[in-house]
Tab-separated table of C-alpha atoms in Angstrom:
chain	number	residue	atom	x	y	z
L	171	UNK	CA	96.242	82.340	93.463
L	172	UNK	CA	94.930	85.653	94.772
L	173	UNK	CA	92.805	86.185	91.178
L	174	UNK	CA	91.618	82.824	91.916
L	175	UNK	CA	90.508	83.862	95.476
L	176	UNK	CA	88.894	87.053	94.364
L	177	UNK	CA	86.598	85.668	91.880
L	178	UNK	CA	85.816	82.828	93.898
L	179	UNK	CA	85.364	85.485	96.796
L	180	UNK	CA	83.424	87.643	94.771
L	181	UNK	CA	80.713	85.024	93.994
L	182	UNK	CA	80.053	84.026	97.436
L	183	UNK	CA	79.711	87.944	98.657
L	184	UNK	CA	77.247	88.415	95.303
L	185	UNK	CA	75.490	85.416	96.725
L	186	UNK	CA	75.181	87.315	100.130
L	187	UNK	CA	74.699	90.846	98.659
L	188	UNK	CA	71.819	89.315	96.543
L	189	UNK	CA	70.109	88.202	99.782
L	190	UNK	CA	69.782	91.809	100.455
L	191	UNK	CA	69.571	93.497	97.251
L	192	UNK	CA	67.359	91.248	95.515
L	193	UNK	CA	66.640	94.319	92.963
L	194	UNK	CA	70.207	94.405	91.290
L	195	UNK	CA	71.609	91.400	88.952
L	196	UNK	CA	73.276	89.069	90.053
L	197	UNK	CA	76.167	89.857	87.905
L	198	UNK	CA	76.318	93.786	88.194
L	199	UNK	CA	76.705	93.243	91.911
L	200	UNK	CA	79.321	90.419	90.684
L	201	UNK	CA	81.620	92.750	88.579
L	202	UNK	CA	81.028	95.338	91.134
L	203	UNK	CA	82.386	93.638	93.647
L	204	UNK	CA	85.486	91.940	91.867
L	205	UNK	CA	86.257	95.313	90.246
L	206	UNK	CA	86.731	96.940	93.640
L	207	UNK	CA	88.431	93.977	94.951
L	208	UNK	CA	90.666	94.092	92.359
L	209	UNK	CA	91.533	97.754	92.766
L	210	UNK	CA	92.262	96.944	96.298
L	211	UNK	CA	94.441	94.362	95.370
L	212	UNK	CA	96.172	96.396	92.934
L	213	UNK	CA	97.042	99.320	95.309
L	214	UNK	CA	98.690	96.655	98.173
L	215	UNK	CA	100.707	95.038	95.270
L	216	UNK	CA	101.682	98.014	93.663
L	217	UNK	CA	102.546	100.083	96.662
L	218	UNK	CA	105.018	99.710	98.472
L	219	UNK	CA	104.796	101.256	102.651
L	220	UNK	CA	108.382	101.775	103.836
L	221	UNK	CA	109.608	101.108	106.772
L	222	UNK	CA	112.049	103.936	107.360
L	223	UNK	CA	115.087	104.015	109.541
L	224	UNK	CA	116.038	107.596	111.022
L	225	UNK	CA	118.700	108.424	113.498
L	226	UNK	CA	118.151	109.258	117.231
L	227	UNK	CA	116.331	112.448	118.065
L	228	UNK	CA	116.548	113.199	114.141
L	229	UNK	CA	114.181	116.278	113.130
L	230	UNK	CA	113.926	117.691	109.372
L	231	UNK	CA	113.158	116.841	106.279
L	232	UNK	CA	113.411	113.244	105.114
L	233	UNK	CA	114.466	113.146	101.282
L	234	UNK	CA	114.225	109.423	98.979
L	235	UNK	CA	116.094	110.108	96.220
L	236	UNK	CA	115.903	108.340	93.065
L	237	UNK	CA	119.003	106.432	92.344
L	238	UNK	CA	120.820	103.473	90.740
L	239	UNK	CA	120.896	101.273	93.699
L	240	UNK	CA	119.169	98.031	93.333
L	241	UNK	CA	118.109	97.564	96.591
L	242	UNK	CA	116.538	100.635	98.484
L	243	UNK	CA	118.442	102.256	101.292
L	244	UNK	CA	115.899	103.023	104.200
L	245	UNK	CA	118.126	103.854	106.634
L	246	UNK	CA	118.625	107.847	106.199
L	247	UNK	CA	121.917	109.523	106.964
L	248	UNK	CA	122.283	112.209	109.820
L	249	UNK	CA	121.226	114.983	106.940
L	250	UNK	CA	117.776	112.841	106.298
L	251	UNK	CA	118.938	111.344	102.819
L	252	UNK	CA	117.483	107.474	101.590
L	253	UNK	CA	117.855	106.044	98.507
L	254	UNK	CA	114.767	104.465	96.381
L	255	UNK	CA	115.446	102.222	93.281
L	256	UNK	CA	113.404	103.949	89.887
L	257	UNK	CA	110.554	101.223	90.490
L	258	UNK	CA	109.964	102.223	94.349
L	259	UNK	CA	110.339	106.373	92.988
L	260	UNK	CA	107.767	105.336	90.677
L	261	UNK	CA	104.925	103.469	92.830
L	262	UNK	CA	105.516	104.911	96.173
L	263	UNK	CA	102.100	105.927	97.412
L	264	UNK	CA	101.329	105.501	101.062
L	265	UNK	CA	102.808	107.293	103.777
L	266	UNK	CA	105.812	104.955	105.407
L	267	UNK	CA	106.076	103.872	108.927
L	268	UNK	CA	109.230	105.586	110.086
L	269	UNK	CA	111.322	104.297	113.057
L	270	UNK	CA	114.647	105.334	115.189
L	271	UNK	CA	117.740	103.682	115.404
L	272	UNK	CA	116.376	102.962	119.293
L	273	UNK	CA	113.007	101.292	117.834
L	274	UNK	CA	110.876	104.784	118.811
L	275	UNK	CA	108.071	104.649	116.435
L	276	UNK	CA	107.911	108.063	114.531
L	277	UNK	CA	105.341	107.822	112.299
L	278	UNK	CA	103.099	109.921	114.383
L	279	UNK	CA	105.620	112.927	113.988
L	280	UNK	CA	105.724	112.948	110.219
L	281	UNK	CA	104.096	115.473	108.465
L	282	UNK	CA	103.322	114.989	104.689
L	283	UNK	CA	103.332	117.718	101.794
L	284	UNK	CA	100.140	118.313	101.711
L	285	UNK	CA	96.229	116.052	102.459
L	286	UNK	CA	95.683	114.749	99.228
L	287	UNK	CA	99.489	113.534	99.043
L	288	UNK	CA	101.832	112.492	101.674
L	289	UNK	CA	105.374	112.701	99.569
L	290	UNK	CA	106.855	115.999	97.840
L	291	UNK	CA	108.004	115.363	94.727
L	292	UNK	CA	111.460	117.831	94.174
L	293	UNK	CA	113.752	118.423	91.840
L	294	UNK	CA	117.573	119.481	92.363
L	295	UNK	CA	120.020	120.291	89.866
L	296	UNK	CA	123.090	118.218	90.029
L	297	UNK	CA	126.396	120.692	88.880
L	298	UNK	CA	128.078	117.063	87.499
L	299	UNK	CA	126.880	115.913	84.461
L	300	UNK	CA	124.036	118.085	83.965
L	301	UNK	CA	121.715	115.623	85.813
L	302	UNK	CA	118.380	115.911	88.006
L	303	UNK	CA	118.501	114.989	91.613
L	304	UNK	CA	114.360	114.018	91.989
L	305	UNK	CA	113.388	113.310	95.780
L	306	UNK	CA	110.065	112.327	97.459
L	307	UNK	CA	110.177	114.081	100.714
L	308	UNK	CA	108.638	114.486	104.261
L	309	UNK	CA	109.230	116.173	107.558
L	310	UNK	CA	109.735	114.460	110.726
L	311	UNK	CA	108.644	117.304	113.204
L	312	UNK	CA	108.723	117.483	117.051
L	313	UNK	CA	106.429	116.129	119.402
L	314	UNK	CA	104.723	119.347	120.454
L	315	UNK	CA	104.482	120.224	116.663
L	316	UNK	CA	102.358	116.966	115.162
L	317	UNK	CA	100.023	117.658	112.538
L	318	UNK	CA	101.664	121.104	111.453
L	319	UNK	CA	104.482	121.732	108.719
L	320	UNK	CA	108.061	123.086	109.540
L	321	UNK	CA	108.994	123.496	105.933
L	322	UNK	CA	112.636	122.271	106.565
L	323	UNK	CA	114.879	122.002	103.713
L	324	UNK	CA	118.258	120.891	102.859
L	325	UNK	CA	120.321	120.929	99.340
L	326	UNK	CA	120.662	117.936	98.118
L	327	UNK	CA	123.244	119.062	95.531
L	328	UNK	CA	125.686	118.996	97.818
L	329	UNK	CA	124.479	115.969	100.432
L	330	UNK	CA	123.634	113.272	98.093
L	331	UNK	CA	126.000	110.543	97.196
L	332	UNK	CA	126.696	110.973	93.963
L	333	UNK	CA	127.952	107.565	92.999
L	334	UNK	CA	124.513	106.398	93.382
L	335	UNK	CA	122.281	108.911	91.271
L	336	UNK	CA	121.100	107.850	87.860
């Protein structure tokens, strides 16, 4: 259905483009259009934004570990630990929207790893079974500190659940 609407969508905005840009094809305008449309469509389908659960008055690091579960865990524990399913871990590209346990929108307050990406990839080793811990990560900082990094950090060899790693 959304194809559908795209290329039908895509002809009627060629037919408007080519109004103004009477220079350029008709169908290099056409492709041009569906091929962006299409990469916008891709991104919203293929990336999941969170919506994050944090405890009152919670600031630190927020860590989404990879894990087993089936269904992500979103609200974090007092120590800042969620749980993403491998698919999430895999296409998680835009920063969340993070809420309190209250309903305090803190999305303002987190600071990502860096401008070009909002989530730090890490890796922990795990002392059972020889296994990687791998988190995407985030700070939640205080008010008077938005926009700058705390570098907060936690071991998550010792926090995680370990019945739900992979």
């Amino acid at each position: 259905m959304v194809i559908f609407l795209i290329l039908i969508g895509g002809l009627i905005l060629t037919w408007f483009t080519k109004l103004i840009l009477k220079r350029l094809p008709f169908w290099t305008i056409y492709f041009t259009i569906t091929a962006i449309s299409f990469a916008i469509f891709h991104y919203q389908l293929y990336s999941p934004t969170l919506k994050i659960v944090v405890p009152e008055n919670y600031i630190g690091q927020i860590s989404l570990v990879k894990s087993n579960v089936t269904e992500n865990i979103l609200t974090v524990d007092s120590n800042g630990i969620g749980y993403l399913n491998e698919w999430t871990f895999n296409k998680l590209y835009s920063k969340p929207i993070v809420f309190d346990k209250s309903g305090k929108d803190l999305t303002e307050q987190c600071v990502g790893f860096n401008p070009s990406t909002f989530f730090g990839l890490g890796t922990s080793a795990s002392s059972e079974k020889r296994k990687e811990i791998k988190s995407l990560s985030f700070e939640i900082v205080p008010i008077d500190k938005i926009g700058e990094k705390q570098y907060y950090s936690s071991n998550l060899n010792k926090l995680v659940d370990k019945k739900k790693i992979n």
